[in-house]
PDB file of C-alpha atoms in Angstrom:
ATOM      1  CA  GLN A  89       0.617 -14.323 -13.901  1.00 94.00           C
ATOM      2  CA  VAL A  90       1.358 -10.922 -12.437  1.00 95.00           C
ATOM      3  CA  GLN A  91       4.555 -10.795 -10.391  1.00 97.00           C
ATOM      4  CA  LEU A  92       6.566  -7.989  -8.843  1.00 98.00           C
ATOM      5  CA  LYS A  93       9.935  -8.395  -7.144  1.00 98.00           C
ATOM      6  CA  GLU A  94      12.052  -5.779  -5.428  1.00 98.00           C
ATOM      7  CA  THR A  95      15.826  -6.058  -5.177  1.00 98.00           C
ATOM      8  CA  GLY A  96      18.167  -3.759  -3.342  1.00 95.00           C
ATOM      9  CA  PRO A  97      20.841  -3.433  -0.689  1.00 91.00           C
ATOM     10  CA  GLY A  98      20.044  -4.626   2.790  1.00 91.00           C
ATOM     11  CA  LEU A  99      22.239  -2.032   4.461  1.00 96.00           C
ATOM     12  CA  VAL A 100      22.864   1.598   3.554  1.00 96.00           C
ATOM     13  CA  GLN A 101      24.919   4.139   5.450  1.00 97.00           C
ATOM     14  CA  PRO A 102      23.396   7.422   6.616  1.00 96.00           C
ATOM     15  CA  THR A 103      23.651  10.263   4.077  1.00 96.00           C
ATOM     16  CA  GLN A 104      24.082   7.732   1.258  1.00 97.00           C
ATOM     17  CA  THR A 105      21.707   6.961  -1.636  1.00 97.00           C
ATOM     18  CA  LEU A 106      19.242   4.069  -1.714  1.00 97.00           C
ATOM     19  CA  SER A 107      18.599   2.322  -5.026  1.00 98.00           C
ATOM     20  CA  ILE A 108      15.900  -0.321  -5.407  1.00 98.00           C
ATOM     21  CA  THR A 109      14.738  -2.116  -8.554  1.00 98.00           C
ATOM     22  CA  CYS A 110      11.257  -3.551  -9.042  1.00 98.00           C
ATOM     23  CA  THR A 111      11.132  -6.171 -11.787  1.00 98.00           C
ATOM     24  CA  VAL A 112       7.669  -7.037 -13.058  1.00 98.00           C
ATOM     25  CA  SER A 113       6.171  -9.738 -15.223  1.00 97.00           C
ATOM     26  CA  GLY A 114       2.737 -10.625 -16.521  1.00 96.00           C
ATOM     27  CA  PHE A 115       1.801  -7.089 -17.579  1.00 96.00           C
ATOM     28  CA  SER A 116       3.194  -4.047 -19.338  1.00 96.00           C
ATOM     29  CA  LEU A 117       4.533  -0.975 -17.562  1.00 96.00           C
ATOM     30  CA  THR A 118       3.084   1.128 -20.382  1.00 96.00           C
ATOM     31  CA  SER A 119      -0.405   0.082 -19.310  1.00 95.00           C
ATOM     32  CA  TYR A 120      -0.219   0.503 -15.545  1.00 96.00           C
ATOM     33  CA  TYR A 121       0.911   2.990 -12.932  1.00 96.00           C
ATOM     34  CA  MET A 122       3.549   1.696 -10.541  1.00 97.00           C
ATOM     35  CA  GLN A 123       3.591   2.838  -6.935  1.00 97.00           C
ATOM     36  CA  TRP A 124       6.274   2.818  -4.253  1.00 97.00           C
ATOM     37  CA  VAL A 125       5.197   2.322  -0.644  1.00 97.00           C
ATOM     38  CA  ARG A 126       7.345   1.865   2.403  1.00 98.00           C
ATOM     39  CA  GLN A 127       6.626   0.480   5.872  1.00 98.00           C
ATOM     40  CA  THR A 128       8.646   1.866   8.759  1.00 97.00           C
ATOM     41  CA  PRO A 129       8.442   1.246  12.501  1.00 94.00           C
ATOM     42  CA  GLY A 130       7.846   4.936  13.104  1.00 91.00           C
ATOM     43  CA  LYS A 131       5.193   5.775  10.528  1.00 94.00           C
ATOM     44  CA  GLY A 132       3.702   2.509   9.305  1.00 96.00           C
ATOM     45  CA  LEU A 133       2.710   2.373   5.629  1.00 97.00           C
ATOM     46  CA  GLU A 134       3.632   5.487   3.629  1.00 97.00           C
ATOM     47  CA  TRP A 135       2.942   6.222  -0.005  1.00 96.00           C
ATOM     48  CA  MET A 136       6.114   7.535  -1.613  1.00 97.00           C
ATOM     49  CA  GLY A 137       5.112   8.183  -5.216  1.00 95.00           C
ATOM     50  CA  PHE A 138       4.272   6.669  -8.563  1.00 95.00           C
ATOM     51  CA  ILE A 139       5.233   6.583 -12.194  1.00 96.00           C
ATOM     52  CA  ARG A 140       2.364   6.749 -14.631  1.00 96.00           C
ATOM     53  CA  SER A 141       1.883   4.419 -17.563  1.00 95.00           C
ATOM     54  CA  GLY A 142       3.041   7.280 -19.781  1.00 96.00           C
ATOM     55  CA  GLY A 143       6.229   7.777 -17.768  1.00 96.00           C
ATOM     56  CA  SER A 144       5.520  10.934 -15.775  1.00 96.00           C
ATOM     57  CA  THR A 145       5.901  10.872 -12.013  1.00 95.00           C
ATOM     58  CA  GLU A 146       4.302  12.212  -8.860  1.00 94.00           C
ATOM     59  CA  TYR A 147       5.873  12.235  -5.432  1.00 95.00           C
ATOM     60  CA  ASN A 148       4.808  12.598  -1.835  1.00 96.00           C
ATOM     61  CA  SER A 149       6.094  16.005  -0.756  1.00 94.00           C
ATOM     62  CA  GLU A 150       7.154  14.340   2.503  1.00 93.00           C
ATOM     63  CA  PHE A 151      10.216  13.130   0.633  1.00 91.00           C
ATOM     64  CA  LYS A 152      10.795  16.539  -0.940  1.00 73.00           C
ATOM     65  CA  SER A 153      13.596  16.416  -3.486  1.00 87.00           C
ATOM     66  CA  ARG A 154      15.203  13.256  -2.089  1.00 96.00           C
ATOM     67  CA  LEU A 155      13.181  10.840  -4.210  1.00 97.00           C
ATOM     68  CA  SER A 156      13.334   9.845  -7.858  1.00 97.00           C
ATOM     69  CA  ILE A 157      11.259   7.178  -9.636  1.00 97.00           C
ATOM     70  CA  SER A 158      12.091   6.012 -13.150  1.00 97.00           C
ATOM     71  CA  ARG A 159      11.697   2.939 -15.340  1.00 98.00           C
ATOM     72  CA  ASP A 160      13.092   0.904 -18.202  1.00 98.00           C
ATOM     73  CA  THR A 161      10.145  -0.547 -20.085  1.00 97.00           C
ATOM     74  CA  SER A 162      12.387  -2.762 -22.230  1.00 97.00           C
ATOM     75  CA  LYS A 163      13.563  -4.530 -19.078  1.00 97.00           C
ATOM     76  CA  ASN A 164      10.192  -4.388 -17.278  1.00 98.00           C
ATOM     77  CA  GLN A 165      11.851  -2.571 -14.405  1.00 98.00           C
ATOM     78  CA  VAL A 166      10.945   0.367 -12.192  1.00 98.00           C
ATOM     79  CA  PHE A 167      13.549   2.138 -10.103  1.00 98.00           C
ATOM     80  CA  LEU A 168      13.484   4.022  -6.821  1.00 98.00           C
ATOM     81  CA  LYS A 169      16.357   6.252  -5.798  1.00 98.00           C
ATOM     82  CA  MET A 170      16.359   8.219  -2.585  1.00 98.00           C
ATOM     83  CA  ASN A 171      19.299  10.235  -1.331  1.00 97.00           C
ATOM     84  CA  SER A 172      20.383  11.703   1.993  1.00 96.00           C
ATOM     85  CA  LEU A 173      19.222   8.655   3.894  1.00 97.00           C
ATOM     86  CA  LYS A 174      18.567   8.870   7.626  1.00 96.00           C
ATOM     87  CA  THR A 175      18.174   6.148  10.233  1.00 96.00           C
ATOM     88  CA  GLU A 176      14.414   6.726  10.226  1.00 96.00           C
ATOM     89  CA  ASP A 177      14.306   5.598   6.590  1.00 96.00           C
ATOM     90  CA  THR A 178      14.883   2.050   7.856  1.00 97.00           C
ATOM     91  CA  GLY A 179      12.007  -0.180   6.806  1.00 97.00           C
ATOM     92  CA  VAL A 180      10.545  -2.384   4.106  1.00 98.00           C
ATOM     93  CA  TYR A 181      10.147  -0.886   0.641  1.00 98.00           C
ATOM     94  CA  TYR A 182       7.422  -2.203  -1.674  1.00 98.00           C
ATOM     95  CA  CYS A 183       6.489  -1.637  -5.267  1.00 98.00           C
ATOM     96  CA  ALA A 184       2.813  -2.058  -6.081  1.00 97.00           C
ATOM     97  CA  ARG A 185       0.728  -1.876  -9.224  1.00 97.00           C
ATOM     98  CA  GLY A 186      -2.247   0.360  -9.715  1.00 91.00           C
ATOM     99  CA  VAL A 187      -3.556   3.823 -10.441  1.00 80.00           C
ATOM    100  CA  GLN A 188      -5.424   4.737  -7.303  1.00 75.00           C
ATOM    101  CA  ASP A 189      -5.534   1.249  -5.866  1.00 81.00           C
ATOM    102  CA  PHE A 190      -2.773  -1.258  -5.114  1.00 91.00           C
ATOM    103  CA  ASP A 191      -3.885  -4.521  -6.661  1.00 93.00           C
ATOM    104  CA  TYR A 192      -0.545  -6.339  -6.721  1.00 96.00           C
ATOM    105  CA  TRP A 193       2.418  -5.946  -4.371  1.00 97.00           C
ATOM    106  CA  GLY A 194       5.960  -7.180  -4.412  1.00 98.00           C
ATOM    107  CA  GLN A 195       7.415  -9.132  -1.512  1.00 97.00           C
ATOM    108  CA  GLY A 196       9.250  -6.026  -0.316  1.00 98.00           C
ATOM    109  CA  VAL A 197      12.908  -5.408   0.425  1.00 98.00           C
ATOM    110  CA  MET A 198      14.188  -4.675   3.916  1.00 97.00           C
ATOM    111  CA  VAL A 199      16.511  -1.679   4.087  1.00 98.00           C
ATOM    112  CA  THR A 200      18.490  -0.799   7.188  1.00 97.00           C
ATOM    113  CA  VAL A 201      20.113   2.613   7.410  1.00 97.00           C
ATOM    114  CA  SER A 202      23.033   2.369   9.787  1.00 95.00           C
ATOM    115  CA  SER A 203      26.714   3.110  10.006  1.00 92.00           C
TER     116      SER A 203
ATOM    117  CA  ASP B  81      -2.961  15.345   4.088  1.00 96.00           C
ATOM    118  CA  VAL B  82      -5.963  13.048   4.594  1.00 97.00           C
ATOM    119  CA  VAL B  83      -5.898  11.252   7.941  1.00 98.00           C
ATOM    120  CA  LEU B  84      -7.529   7.830   8.124  1.00 98.00           C
ATOM    121  CA  THR B  85      -8.516   6.734  11.631  1.00 98.00           C
ATOM    122  CA  GLN B  86      -9.099   3.011  12.085  1.00 98.00           C
ATOM    123  CA  THR B  87     -10.918   1.470  15.017  1.00 97.00           C
ATOM    124  CA  PRO B  88     -10.427  -0.675  16.912  1.00 97.00           C
ATOM    125  CA  PRO B  89      -6.634  -0.993  16.871  1.00 98.00           C
ATOM    126  CA  THR B  90      -6.915  -4.611  17.964  1.00 98.00           C
ATOM    127  CA  LEU B  91      -9.741  -7.070  17.494  1.00 97.00           C
ATOM    128  CA  SER B  92      -9.996 -10.455  19.216  1.00 96.00           C
ATOM    129  CA  ALA B  93     -12.324 -12.938  17.588  1.00 96.00           C
ATOM    130  CA  THR B  94     -13.225 -16.602  17.667  1.00 96.00           C
ATOM    131  CA  ILE B  95     -13.461 -18.684  14.524  1.00 96.00           C
ATOM    132  CA  GLY B  96     -16.861 -18.156  12.958  1.00 96.00           C
ATOM    133  CA  GLN B  97     -17.484 -14.821  14.651  1.00 97.00           C
ATOM    134  CA  SER B  98     -18.455 -11.802  12.533  1.00 97.00           C
ATOM    135  CA  VAL B  99     -16.433  -8.635  13.050  1.00 97.00           C
ATOM    136  CA  SER B 100     -16.303  -5.083  11.702  1.00 98.00           C
ATOM    137  CA  ILE B 101     -13.520  -2.541  11.326  1.00 98.00           C
ATOM    138  CA  SER B 102     -14.165   1.180  10.949  1.00 98.00           C
ATOM    139  CA  CYS B 103     -12.149   3.656   8.897  1.00 98.00           C
ATOM    140  CA  ARG B 104     -12.954   7.353   9.205  1.00 98.00           C
ATOM    141  CA  SER B 105     -11.427   9.963   6.946  1.00 98.00           C
ATOM    142  CA  SER B 106     -10.596  13.573   7.816  1.00 98.00           C
ATOM    143  CA  GLN B 107     -12.225  14.661   4.553  1.00 98.00           C
ATOM    144  CA  SER B 108     -14.583  13.240   1.974  1.00 98.00           C
ATOM    145  CA  LEU B 109     -13.063  10.573  -0.262  1.00 97.00           C
ATOM    146  CA  LEU B 110     -15.511  11.198  -3.095  1.00 97.00           C
ATOM    147  CA  HIS B 111     -13.356  12.032  -6.114  1.00 95.00           C
ATOM    148  CA  SER B 112     -14.419  14.687  -8.616  1.00 95.00           C
ATOM    149  CA  ASN B 113     -14.921  11.866 -11.132  1.00 94.00           C
ATOM    150  CA  GLY B 114     -17.629  10.351  -8.936  1.00 95.00           C
ATOM    151  CA  ASN B 115     -15.579   7.424  -7.659  1.00 95.00           C
ATOM    152  CA  THR B 116     -14.525   6.852  -4.071  1.00 97.00           C
ATOM    153  CA  TYR B 117     -11.040   5.416  -3.808  1.00 96.00           C
ATOM    154  CA  LEU B 118     -11.133   3.799  -0.388  1.00 97.00           C
ATOM    155  CA  HIS B 119      -9.636   0.329  -0.282  1.00 97.00           C
ATOM    156  CA  TRP B 120      -8.938  -2.367   2.283  1.00 98.00           C
ATOM    157  CA  LEU B 121      -5.735  -4.390   2.552  1.00 97.00           C
ATOM    158  CA  LEU B 122      -4.741  -7.398   4.655  1.00 98.00           C
ATOM    159  CA  GLN B 123      -1.161  -7.976   5.725  1.00 98.00           C
ATOM    160  CA  ARG B 124      -0.650 -11.478   7.069  1.00 97.00           C
ATOM    161  CA  PRO B 125       2.358 -12.055   9.344  1.00 95.00           C
ATOM    162  CA  GLY B 126       5.594 -11.950   7.362  1.00 95.00           C
ATOM    163  CA  GLN B 127       3.834 -11.098   4.102  1.00 97.00           C
ATOM    164  CA  SER B 128       3.259  -8.032   1.979  1.00 97.00           C
ATOM    165  CA  PRO B 129      -0.172  -6.378   1.984  1.00 97.00           C
ATOM    166  CA  GLN B 130      -2.816  -7.748  -0.346  1.00 97.00           C
ATOM    167  CA  LEU B 131      -5.868  -5.988  -1.747  1.00 96.00           C
ATOM    168  CA  LEU B 132      -9.194  -7.290  -0.415  1.00 97.00           C
ATOM    169  CA  ILE B 133     -11.748  -4.614  -1.261  1.00 97.00           C
ATOM    170  CA  TYR B 134     -11.382  -1.686  -3.664  1.00 96.00           C
ATOM    171  CA  SER B 135     -13.502   1.387  -4.229  1.00 96.00           C
ATOM    172  CA  VAL B 136     -15.393   0.902  -0.943  1.00 97.00           C
ATOM    173  CA  SER B 137     -17.268  -2.281  -1.732  1.00 97.00           C
ATOM    174  CA  ARG B 138     -15.805  -4.128  -4.728  1.00 96.00           C
ATOM    175  CA  LEU B 139     -14.379  -7.520  -3.919  1.00 96.00           C
ATOM    176  CA  GLU B 140     -10.942  -8.165  -5.434  1.00 95.00           C
ATOM    177  CA  SER B 141     -10.756 -11.300  -7.565  1.00 93.00           C
ATOM    178  CA  GLY B 142     -10.099 -14.417  -5.520  1.00 94.00           C
ATOM    179  CA  VAL B 143     -11.101 -12.862  -2.189  1.00 96.00           C
ATOM    180  CA  PRO B 144     -13.760 -14.848  -0.280  1.00 97.00           C
ATOM    181  CA  ASN B 145     -17.199 -13.296  -0.162  1.00 95.00           C
ATOM    182  CA  ARG B 146     -17.238 -13.336   3.641  1.00 97.00           C
ATOM    183  CA  PHE B 147     -15.431  -9.996   3.226  1.00 98.00           C
ATOM    184  CA  SER B 148     -17.571  -6.968   2.450  1.00 98.00           C
ATOM    185  CA  GLY B 149     -17.096  -3.228   2.457  1.00 98.00           C
ATOM    186  CA  SER B 150     -19.520  -0.359   2.826  1.00 98.00           C
ATOM    187  CA  GLY B 151     -19.654   3.353   3.454  1.00 98.00           C
ATOM    188  CA  SER B 152     -19.467   6.717   1.774  1.00 97.00           C
ATOM    189  CA  GLY B 153     -17.971  10.159   2.193  1.00 97.00           C
ATOM    190  CA  THR B 154     -15.880   9.917   5.336  1.00 98.00           C
ATOM    191  CA  ASP B 155     -17.129   6.738   7.066  1.00 98.00           C
ATOM    192  CA  PHE B 156     -16.278   3.248   5.879  1.00 98.00           C
ATOM    193  CA  THR B 157     -16.562  -0.269   7.273  1.00 98.00           C
ATOM    194  CA  LEU B 158     -15.000  -3.624   6.509  1.00 98.00           C
ATOM    195  CA  LYS B 159     -17.000  -6.629   7.688  1.00 98.00           C
ATOM    196  CA  ILE B 160     -15.881 -10.235   7.938  1.00 98.00           C
ATOM    197  CA  SER B 161     -18.875 -12.577   8.178  1.00 97.00           C
ATOM    198  CA  GLY B 162     -17.449 -15.624   9.903  1.00 96.00           C
ATOM    199  CA  VAL B 163     -13.744 -15.232  10.689  1.00 97.00           C
ATOM    200  CA  GLU B 164     -11.481 -18.045   9.543  1.00 96.00           C
ATOM    201  CA  ALA B 165      -7.942 -18.761  10.740  1.00 95.00           C
ATOM    202  CA  GLU B 166      -6.430 -17.480   7.486  1.00 95.00           C
ATOM    203  CA  ASP B 167      -7.973 -14.045   8.121  1.00 97.00           C
ATOM    204  CA  LEU B 168      -5.608 -13.244  10.976  1.00 96.00           C
ATOM    205  CA  GLY B 169      -3.253 -10.333  10.416  1.00 97.00           C
ATOM    206  CA  VAL B 170      -3.385  -6.545  10.165  1.00 98.00           C
ATOM    207  CA  TYR B 171      -6.073  -4.789   8.140  1.00 98.00           C
ATOM    208  CA  TYR B 172      -5.417  -1.376   6.616  1.00 98.00           C
ATOM    209  CA  CYS B 173      -7.637   1.108   4.875  1.00 98.00           C
ATOM    210  CA  VAL B 174      -5.983   3.258   2.214  1.00 97.00           C
ATOM    211  CA  GLN B 175      -7.278   6.198   0.210  1.00 96.00           C
ATOM    212  CA  GLY B 176      -6.343   6.999  -3.367  1.00 94.00           C
ATOM    213  CA  THR B 177      -8.595  10.006  -3.848  1.00 95.00           C
ATOM    214  CA  HIS B 178      -6.339  12.788  -2.585  1.00 96.00           C
ATOM    215  CA  ALA B 179      -2.587  12.956  -3.059  1.00 92.00           C
ATOM    216  CA  PRO B 180      -0.586  12.098  -1.080  1.00 95.00           C
ATOM    217  CA  TYR B 181      -2.330   8.758  -0.743  1.00 95.00           C
ATOM    218  CA  THR B 182      -2.535   7.743   2.905  1.00 97.00           C
ATOM    219  CA  PHE B 183      -3.030   4.629   4.986  1.00 97.00           C
ATOM    220  CA  GLY B 184      -4.758   3.949   8.276  1.00 98.00           C
ATOM    221  CA  ALA B 185      -2.658   2.777  11.216  1.00 98.00           C
ATOM    222  CA  GLY B 186      -4.065  -0.722  10.982  1.00 98.00           C
ATOM    223  CA  THR B 187      -6.324  -3.075  12.928  1.00 98.00           C
ATOM    224  CA  LYS B 188      -4.773  -6.283  14.172  1.00 98.00           C
ATOM    225  CA  LEU B 189      -7.147  -9.253  14.076  1.00 98.00           C
ATOM    226  CA  GLU B 190      -6.149 -11.995  16.474  1.00 96.00           C
ATOM    227  CA  LEU B 191      -7.697 -15.167  17.835  1.00 89.00           C
ATOM    228  CA  LYS B 192      -9.446 -14.964  21.177  1.00 87.00           C
TER     229      LYS B 192
END
């Protein structure tokens, strides 16, 4: 069955870089888009960006040049990297499958940005 | 960016009651390909969101048929015909027509 699981650090210091891995099973990354969505106390659910089945990416301009999404299809993994973290980046980060919908979600990983 | 306005923010219901949630968009969600990418999600307490309805009115596999969606253009509605205890949580509309994709602020369904 389809499964998605995010792993990452629970605590990151301000100005540092966040790295999260989404490991999937039950489908191929070369057949589906993979989205990143976060949920913060200040802004609720926010779409961050996606990586297409072909490997190209699109980002929410809200995150400007801070965000990078990549993947390793041989390991069934998708990666999120975001630099210059601020306290307001504290929240739960989700990967989700889908092109323009979000049919499967991971459990999410809580990230706290604090010194 | 497209703004999705959900009403009401909170909904109190008894078991068996039928309820509706509205989602209004700041611009039409009709895509140039003829599809309308307006979806409904439910986030139960302590869980990640799950897809209930996609493309306005299509029921996701495994979702009970007491859930239904309707609407077009800028006005959309989610209806629950006979609330059950497992339906409690926060409902979100989300649009995938215009990038950046955006979410409504949510409607919390609680027991009266």
